[in-house]
PDB file of C-alpha atoms in Angstrom:
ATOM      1  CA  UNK A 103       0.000   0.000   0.000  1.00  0.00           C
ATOM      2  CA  UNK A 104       1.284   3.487  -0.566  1.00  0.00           C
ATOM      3  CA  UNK A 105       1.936   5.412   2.153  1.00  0.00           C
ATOM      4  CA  UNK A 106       0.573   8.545   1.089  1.00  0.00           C
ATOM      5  CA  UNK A 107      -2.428   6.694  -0.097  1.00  0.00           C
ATOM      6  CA  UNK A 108      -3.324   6.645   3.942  1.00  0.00           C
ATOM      7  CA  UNK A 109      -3.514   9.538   6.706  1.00  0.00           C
ATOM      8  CA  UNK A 110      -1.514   8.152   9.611  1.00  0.00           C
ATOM      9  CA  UNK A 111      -1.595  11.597  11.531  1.00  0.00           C
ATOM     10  CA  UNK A 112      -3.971  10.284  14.726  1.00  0.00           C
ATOM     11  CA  UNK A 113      -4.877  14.062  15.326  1.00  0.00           C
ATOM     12  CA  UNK A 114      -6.455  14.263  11.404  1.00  0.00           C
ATOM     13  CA  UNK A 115     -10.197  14.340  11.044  1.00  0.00           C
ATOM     14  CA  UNK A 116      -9.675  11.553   7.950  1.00  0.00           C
ATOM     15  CA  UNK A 117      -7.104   9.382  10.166  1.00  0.00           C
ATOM     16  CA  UNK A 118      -7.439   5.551   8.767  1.00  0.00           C
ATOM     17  CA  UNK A 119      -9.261   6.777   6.055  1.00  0.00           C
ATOM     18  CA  UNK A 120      -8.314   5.417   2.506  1.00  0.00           C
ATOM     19  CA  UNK A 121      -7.402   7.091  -0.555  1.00  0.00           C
ATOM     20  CA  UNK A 122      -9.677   7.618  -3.671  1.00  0.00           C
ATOM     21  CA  UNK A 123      -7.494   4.555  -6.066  1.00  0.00           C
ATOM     22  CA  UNK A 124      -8.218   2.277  -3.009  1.00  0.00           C
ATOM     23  CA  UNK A 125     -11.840   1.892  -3.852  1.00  0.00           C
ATOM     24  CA  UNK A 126     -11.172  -0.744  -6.177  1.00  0.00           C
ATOM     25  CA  UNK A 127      -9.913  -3.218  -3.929  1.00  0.00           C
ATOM     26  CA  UNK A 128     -12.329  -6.179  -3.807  1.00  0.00           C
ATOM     27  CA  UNK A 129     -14.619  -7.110  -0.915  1.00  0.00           C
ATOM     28  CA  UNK A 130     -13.520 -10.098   0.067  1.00  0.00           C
ATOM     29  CA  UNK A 131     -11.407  -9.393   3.205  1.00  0.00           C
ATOM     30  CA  UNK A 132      -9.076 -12.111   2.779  1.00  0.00           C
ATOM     31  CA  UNK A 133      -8.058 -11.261  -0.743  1.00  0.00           C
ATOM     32  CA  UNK A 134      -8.431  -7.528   0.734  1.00  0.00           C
ATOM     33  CA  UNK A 135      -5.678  -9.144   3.554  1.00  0.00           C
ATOM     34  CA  UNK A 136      -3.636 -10.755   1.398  1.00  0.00           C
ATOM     35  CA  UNK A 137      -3.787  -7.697  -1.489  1.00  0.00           C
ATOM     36  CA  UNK A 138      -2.775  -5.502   0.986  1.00  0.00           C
ATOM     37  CA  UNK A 139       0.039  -7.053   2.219  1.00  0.00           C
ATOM     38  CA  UNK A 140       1.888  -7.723  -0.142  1.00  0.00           C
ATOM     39  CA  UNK A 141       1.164  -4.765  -2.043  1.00  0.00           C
ATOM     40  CA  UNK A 142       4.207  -3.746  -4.239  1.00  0.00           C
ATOM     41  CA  UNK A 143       5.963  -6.990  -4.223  1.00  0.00           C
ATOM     42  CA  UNK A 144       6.594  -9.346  -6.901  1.00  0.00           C
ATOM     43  CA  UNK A 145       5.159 -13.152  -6.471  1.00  0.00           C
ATOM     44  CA  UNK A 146       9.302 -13.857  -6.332  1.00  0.00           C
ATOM     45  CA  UNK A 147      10.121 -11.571  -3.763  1.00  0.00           C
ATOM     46  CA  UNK A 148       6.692 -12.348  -1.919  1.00  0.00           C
ATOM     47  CA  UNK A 149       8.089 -16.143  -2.007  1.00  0.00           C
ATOM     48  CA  UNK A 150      11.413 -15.487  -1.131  1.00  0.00           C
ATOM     49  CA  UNK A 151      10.072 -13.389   1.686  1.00  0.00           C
ATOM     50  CA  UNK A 152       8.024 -16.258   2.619  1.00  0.00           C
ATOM     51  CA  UNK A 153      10.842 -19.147   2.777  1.00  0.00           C
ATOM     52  CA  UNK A 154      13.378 -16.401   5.019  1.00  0.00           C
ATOM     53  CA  UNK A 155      10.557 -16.105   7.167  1.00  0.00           C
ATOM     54  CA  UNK A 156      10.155 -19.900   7.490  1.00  0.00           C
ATOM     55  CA  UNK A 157      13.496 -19.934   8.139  1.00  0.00           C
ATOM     56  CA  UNK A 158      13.949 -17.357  10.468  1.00  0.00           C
ATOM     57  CA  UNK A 159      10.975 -19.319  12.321  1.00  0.00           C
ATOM     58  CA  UNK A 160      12.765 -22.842  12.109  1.00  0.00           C
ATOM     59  CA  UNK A 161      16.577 -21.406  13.445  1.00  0.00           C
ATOM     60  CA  UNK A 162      13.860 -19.854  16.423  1.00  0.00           C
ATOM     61  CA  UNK A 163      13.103 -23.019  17.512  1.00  0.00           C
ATOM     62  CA  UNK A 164      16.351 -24.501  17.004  1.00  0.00           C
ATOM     63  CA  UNK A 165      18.022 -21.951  19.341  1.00  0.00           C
ATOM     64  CA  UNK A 166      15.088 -22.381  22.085  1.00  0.00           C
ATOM     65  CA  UNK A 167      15.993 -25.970  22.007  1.00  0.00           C
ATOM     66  CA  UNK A 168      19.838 -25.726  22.374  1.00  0.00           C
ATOM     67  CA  UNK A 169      18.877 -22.596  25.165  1.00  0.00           C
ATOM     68  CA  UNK A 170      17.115 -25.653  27.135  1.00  0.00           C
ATOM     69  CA  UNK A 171      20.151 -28.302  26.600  1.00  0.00           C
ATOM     70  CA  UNK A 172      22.481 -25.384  27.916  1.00  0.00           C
ATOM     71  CA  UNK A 173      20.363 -24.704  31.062  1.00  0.00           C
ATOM     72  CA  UNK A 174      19.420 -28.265  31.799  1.00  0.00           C
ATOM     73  CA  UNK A 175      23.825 -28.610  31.494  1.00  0.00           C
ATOM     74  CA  UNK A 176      24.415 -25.433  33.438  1.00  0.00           C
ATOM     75  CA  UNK A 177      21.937 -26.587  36.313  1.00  0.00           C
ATOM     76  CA  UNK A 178      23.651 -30.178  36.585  1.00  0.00           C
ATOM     77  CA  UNK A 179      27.280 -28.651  36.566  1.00  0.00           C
ATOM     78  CA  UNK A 180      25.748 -26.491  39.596  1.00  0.00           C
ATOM     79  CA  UNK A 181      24.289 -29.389  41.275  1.00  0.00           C
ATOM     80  CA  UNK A 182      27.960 -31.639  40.722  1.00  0.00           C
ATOM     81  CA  UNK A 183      29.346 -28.387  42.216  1.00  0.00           C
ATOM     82  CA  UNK A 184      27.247 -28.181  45.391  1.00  0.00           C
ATOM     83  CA  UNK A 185      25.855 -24.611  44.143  1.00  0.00           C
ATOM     84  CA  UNK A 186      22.315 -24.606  44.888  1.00  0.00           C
ATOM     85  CA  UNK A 187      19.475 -22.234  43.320  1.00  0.00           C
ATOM     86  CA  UNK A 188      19.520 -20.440  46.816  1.00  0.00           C
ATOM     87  CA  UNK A 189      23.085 -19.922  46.391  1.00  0.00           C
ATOM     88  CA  UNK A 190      22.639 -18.408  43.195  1.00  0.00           C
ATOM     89  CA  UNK A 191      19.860 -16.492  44.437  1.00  0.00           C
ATOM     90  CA  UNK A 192      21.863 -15.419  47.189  1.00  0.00           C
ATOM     91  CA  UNK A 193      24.754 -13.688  44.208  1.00  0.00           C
ATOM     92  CA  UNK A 194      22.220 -12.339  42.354  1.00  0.00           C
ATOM     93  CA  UNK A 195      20.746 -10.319  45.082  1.00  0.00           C
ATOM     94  CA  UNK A 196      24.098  -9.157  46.039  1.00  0.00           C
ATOM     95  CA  UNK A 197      24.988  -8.405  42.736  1.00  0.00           C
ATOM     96  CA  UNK A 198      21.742  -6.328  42.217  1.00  0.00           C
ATOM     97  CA  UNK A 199      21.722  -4.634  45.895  1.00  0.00           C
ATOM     98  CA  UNK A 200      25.847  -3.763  45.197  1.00  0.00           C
ATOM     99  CA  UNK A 201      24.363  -2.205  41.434  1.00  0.00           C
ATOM    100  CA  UNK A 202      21.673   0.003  43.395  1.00  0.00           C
ATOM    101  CA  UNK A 203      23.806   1.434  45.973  1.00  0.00           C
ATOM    102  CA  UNK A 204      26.605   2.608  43.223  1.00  0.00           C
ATOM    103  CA  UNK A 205      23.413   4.119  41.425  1.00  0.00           C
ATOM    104  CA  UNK A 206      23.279   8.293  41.149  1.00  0.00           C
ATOM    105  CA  UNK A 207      19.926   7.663  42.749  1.00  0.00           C
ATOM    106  CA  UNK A 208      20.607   6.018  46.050  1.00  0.00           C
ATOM    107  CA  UNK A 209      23.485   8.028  46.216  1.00  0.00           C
ATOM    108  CA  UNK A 210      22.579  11.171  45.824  1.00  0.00           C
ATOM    109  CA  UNK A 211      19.145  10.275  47.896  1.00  0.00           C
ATOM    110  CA  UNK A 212      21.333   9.073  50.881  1.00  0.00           C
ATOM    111  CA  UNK A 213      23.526  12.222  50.498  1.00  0.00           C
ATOM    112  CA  UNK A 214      19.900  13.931  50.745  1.00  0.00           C
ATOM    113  CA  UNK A 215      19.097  11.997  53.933  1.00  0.00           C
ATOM    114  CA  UNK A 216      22.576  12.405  55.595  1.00  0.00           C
ATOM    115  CA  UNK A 217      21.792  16.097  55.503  1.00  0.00           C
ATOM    116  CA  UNK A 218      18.784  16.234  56.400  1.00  0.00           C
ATOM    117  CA  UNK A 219      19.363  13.839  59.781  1.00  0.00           C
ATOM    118  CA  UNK A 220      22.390  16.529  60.158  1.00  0.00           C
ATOM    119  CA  UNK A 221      19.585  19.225  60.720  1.00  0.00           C
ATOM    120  CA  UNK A 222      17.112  17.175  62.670  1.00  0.00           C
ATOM    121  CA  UNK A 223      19.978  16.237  65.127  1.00  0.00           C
ATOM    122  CA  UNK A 224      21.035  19.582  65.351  1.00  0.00           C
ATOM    123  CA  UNK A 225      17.422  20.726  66.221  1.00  0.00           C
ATOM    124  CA  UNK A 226      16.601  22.107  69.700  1.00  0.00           C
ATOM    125  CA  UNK A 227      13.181  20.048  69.563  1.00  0.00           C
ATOM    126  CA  UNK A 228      15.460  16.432  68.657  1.00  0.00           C
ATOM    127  CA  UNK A 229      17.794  17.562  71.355  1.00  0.00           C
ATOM    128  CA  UNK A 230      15.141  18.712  74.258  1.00  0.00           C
ATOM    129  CA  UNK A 231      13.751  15.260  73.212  1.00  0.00           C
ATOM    130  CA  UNK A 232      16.308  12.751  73.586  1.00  0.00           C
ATOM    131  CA  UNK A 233      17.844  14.205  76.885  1.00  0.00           C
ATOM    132  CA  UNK A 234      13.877  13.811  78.139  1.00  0.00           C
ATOM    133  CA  UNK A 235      14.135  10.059  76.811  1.00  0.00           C
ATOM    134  CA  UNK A 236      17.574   9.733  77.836  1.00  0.00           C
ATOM    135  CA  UNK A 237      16.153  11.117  81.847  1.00  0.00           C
ATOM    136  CA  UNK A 238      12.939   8.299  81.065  1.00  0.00           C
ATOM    137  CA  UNK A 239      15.384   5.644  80.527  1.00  0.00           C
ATOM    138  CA  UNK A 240      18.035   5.740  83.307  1.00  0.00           C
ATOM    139  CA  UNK A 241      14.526   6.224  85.863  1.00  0.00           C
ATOM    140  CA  UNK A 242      13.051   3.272  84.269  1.00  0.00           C
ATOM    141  CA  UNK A 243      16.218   1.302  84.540  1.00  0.00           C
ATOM    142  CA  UNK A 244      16.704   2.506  88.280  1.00  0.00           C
ATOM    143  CA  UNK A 245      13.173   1.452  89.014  1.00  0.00           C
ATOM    144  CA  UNK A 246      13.759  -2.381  86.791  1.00  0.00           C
ATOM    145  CA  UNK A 247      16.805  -2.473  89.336  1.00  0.00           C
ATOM    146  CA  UNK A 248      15.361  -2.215  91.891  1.00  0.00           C
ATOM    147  CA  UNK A 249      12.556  -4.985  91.520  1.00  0.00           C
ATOM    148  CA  UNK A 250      14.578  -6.935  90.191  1.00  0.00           C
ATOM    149  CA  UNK A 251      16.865  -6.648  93.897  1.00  0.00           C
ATOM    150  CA  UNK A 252      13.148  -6.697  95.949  1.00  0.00           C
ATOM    151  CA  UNK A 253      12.205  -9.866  93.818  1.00  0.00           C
ATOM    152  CA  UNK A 254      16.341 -11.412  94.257  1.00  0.00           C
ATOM    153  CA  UNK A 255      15.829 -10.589  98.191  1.00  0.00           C
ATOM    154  CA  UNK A 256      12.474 -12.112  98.621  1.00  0.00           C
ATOM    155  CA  UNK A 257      13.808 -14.989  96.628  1.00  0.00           C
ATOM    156  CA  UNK A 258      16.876 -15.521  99.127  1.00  0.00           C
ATOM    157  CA  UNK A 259      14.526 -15.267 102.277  1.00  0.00           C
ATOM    158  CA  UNK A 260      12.686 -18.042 100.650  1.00  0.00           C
ATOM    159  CA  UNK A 261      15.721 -19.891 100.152  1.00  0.00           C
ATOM    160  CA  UNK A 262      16.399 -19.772 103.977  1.00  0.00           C
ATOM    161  CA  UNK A 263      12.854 -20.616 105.352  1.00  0.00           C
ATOM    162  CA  UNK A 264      11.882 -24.696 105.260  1.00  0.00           C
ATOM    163  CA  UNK A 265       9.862 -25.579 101.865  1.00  0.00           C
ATOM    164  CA  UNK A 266       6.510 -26.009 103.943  1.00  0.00           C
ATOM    165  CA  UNK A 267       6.723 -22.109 105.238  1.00  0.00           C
ATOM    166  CA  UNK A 268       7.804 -20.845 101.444  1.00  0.00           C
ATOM    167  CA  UNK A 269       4.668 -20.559  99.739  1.00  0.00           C
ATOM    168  CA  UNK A 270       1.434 -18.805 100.996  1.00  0.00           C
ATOM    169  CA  UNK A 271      -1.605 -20.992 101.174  1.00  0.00           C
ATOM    170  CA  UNK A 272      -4.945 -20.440 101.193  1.00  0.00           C
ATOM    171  CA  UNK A 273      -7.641 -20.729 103.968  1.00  0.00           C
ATOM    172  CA  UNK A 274      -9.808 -22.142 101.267  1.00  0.00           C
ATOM    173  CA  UNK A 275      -7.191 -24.681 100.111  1.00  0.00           C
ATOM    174  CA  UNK A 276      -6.507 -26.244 103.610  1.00  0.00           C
ATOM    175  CA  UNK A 277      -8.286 -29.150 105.355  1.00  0.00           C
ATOM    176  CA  UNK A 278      -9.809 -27.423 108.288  1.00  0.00           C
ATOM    177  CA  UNK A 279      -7.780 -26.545 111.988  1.00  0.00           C
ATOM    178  CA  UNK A 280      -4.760 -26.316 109.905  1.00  0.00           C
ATOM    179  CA  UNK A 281      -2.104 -23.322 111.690  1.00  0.00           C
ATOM    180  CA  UNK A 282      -1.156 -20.247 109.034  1.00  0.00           C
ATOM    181  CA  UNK A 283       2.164 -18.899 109.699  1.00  0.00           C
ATOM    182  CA  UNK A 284       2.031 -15.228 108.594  1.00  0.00           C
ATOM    183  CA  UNK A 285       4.527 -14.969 106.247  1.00  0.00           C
ATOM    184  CA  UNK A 286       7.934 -13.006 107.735  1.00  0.00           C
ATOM    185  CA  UNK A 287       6.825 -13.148 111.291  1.00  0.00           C
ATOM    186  CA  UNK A 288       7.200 -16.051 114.050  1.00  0.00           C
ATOM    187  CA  UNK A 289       3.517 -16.884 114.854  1.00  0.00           C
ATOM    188  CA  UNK A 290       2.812 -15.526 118.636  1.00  0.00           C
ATOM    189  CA  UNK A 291      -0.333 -17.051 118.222  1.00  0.00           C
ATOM    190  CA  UNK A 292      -1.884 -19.532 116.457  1.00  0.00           C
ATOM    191  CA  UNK A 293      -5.071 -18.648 114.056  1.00  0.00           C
ATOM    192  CA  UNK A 294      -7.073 -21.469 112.849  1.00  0.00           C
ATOM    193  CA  UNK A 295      -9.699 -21.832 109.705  1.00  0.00           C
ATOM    194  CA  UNK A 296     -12.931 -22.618 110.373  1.00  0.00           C
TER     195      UNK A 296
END
């Protein structure tokens, strides 16, 4: 087909509209198809066009075929090798994370961020705010200290005390007349569960 027998310009009000020496081409669409195409061509170069593309097809299929033998050889080499697929995985990410932090982007973005954390650190607010978290911590800490030396302490004085005296029972969980000893003190007198 002639190229300036058609409008190609998308923006045209006659875009995909034919030319005036087009309407003679018969109705039949696949004769229209087939006119079309190989409009301009001989039947020679239409058939010599033809048998590259068959070809070009057949060598296709030929190379997707010895693609396969070369993976399926590459993958056993691997596997006589003791290189797994996690162990390539494994190269490839750190082959691809290495490429992204040589990029312009991450480095001029972490260049971006370095200054920036340079002028939140340097803030009154970020400063006023980690001495206050700083003052939270070391309390908290004091305060984890010491539980943790009430809890160590009451864990010694059970230590010392016989088994039978080291746990606190329940009125409810003893047969009844049974003695309590209040826990810390020598019993002056004996209280009993009725």
């Amino acid at each position: 087909m002639d190229s300036a027998g058609q409008d190609i310009n998308l923006n045209s009000p006659n875009k995909g509209l034919l030319s005036d020496s087009m309407t003679d081409v018969p109705v039949d669409t696949a004769v229209a198809a087939q006119t079309l195409a190989v409009e301009g061509l001989t039947e020679a170069e239409e058939e010599e066009l033809r048998a590259e593309l068959a070809k070009v097809e057949e060598e296709i299929v030929t190379l997707r075929q010895v693609l396969a033998a070369k993976e399926r050889h590459c993958a056993e080499l691997k596997r006589k090798l003791g290189l797994s697929a996690l162990e390539g995985l494994k190269q490839n990410l750190s082959r691809s994370w290495h490429d992204v932090q040589v990029s312009n982007a991450y480095v001029k973005t972490s260049e971006k961020l370095g200054e920036w954390n340079e002028k939140v650190t340097q803030s009154d607010l970020y400063k006023k705010t980690q001495e206050t978290l700083s003052q939270a911590g070391q309390k908290t800490s004091a305060a984890l200290s010491t539980v943790g030396s009430a809890i160590s302490r009451k864990l010694g004085d059970m230590r010392v005390r016989p088994f039978s005296h080291s746990f606190s029972l329940t009125p409810a969980l003893l047969p009844r007349h049974t003695v309590i000893p209040l826990a810390g003190l020598e019993p002056k007198s004996r209280t009993t569960c009725d």
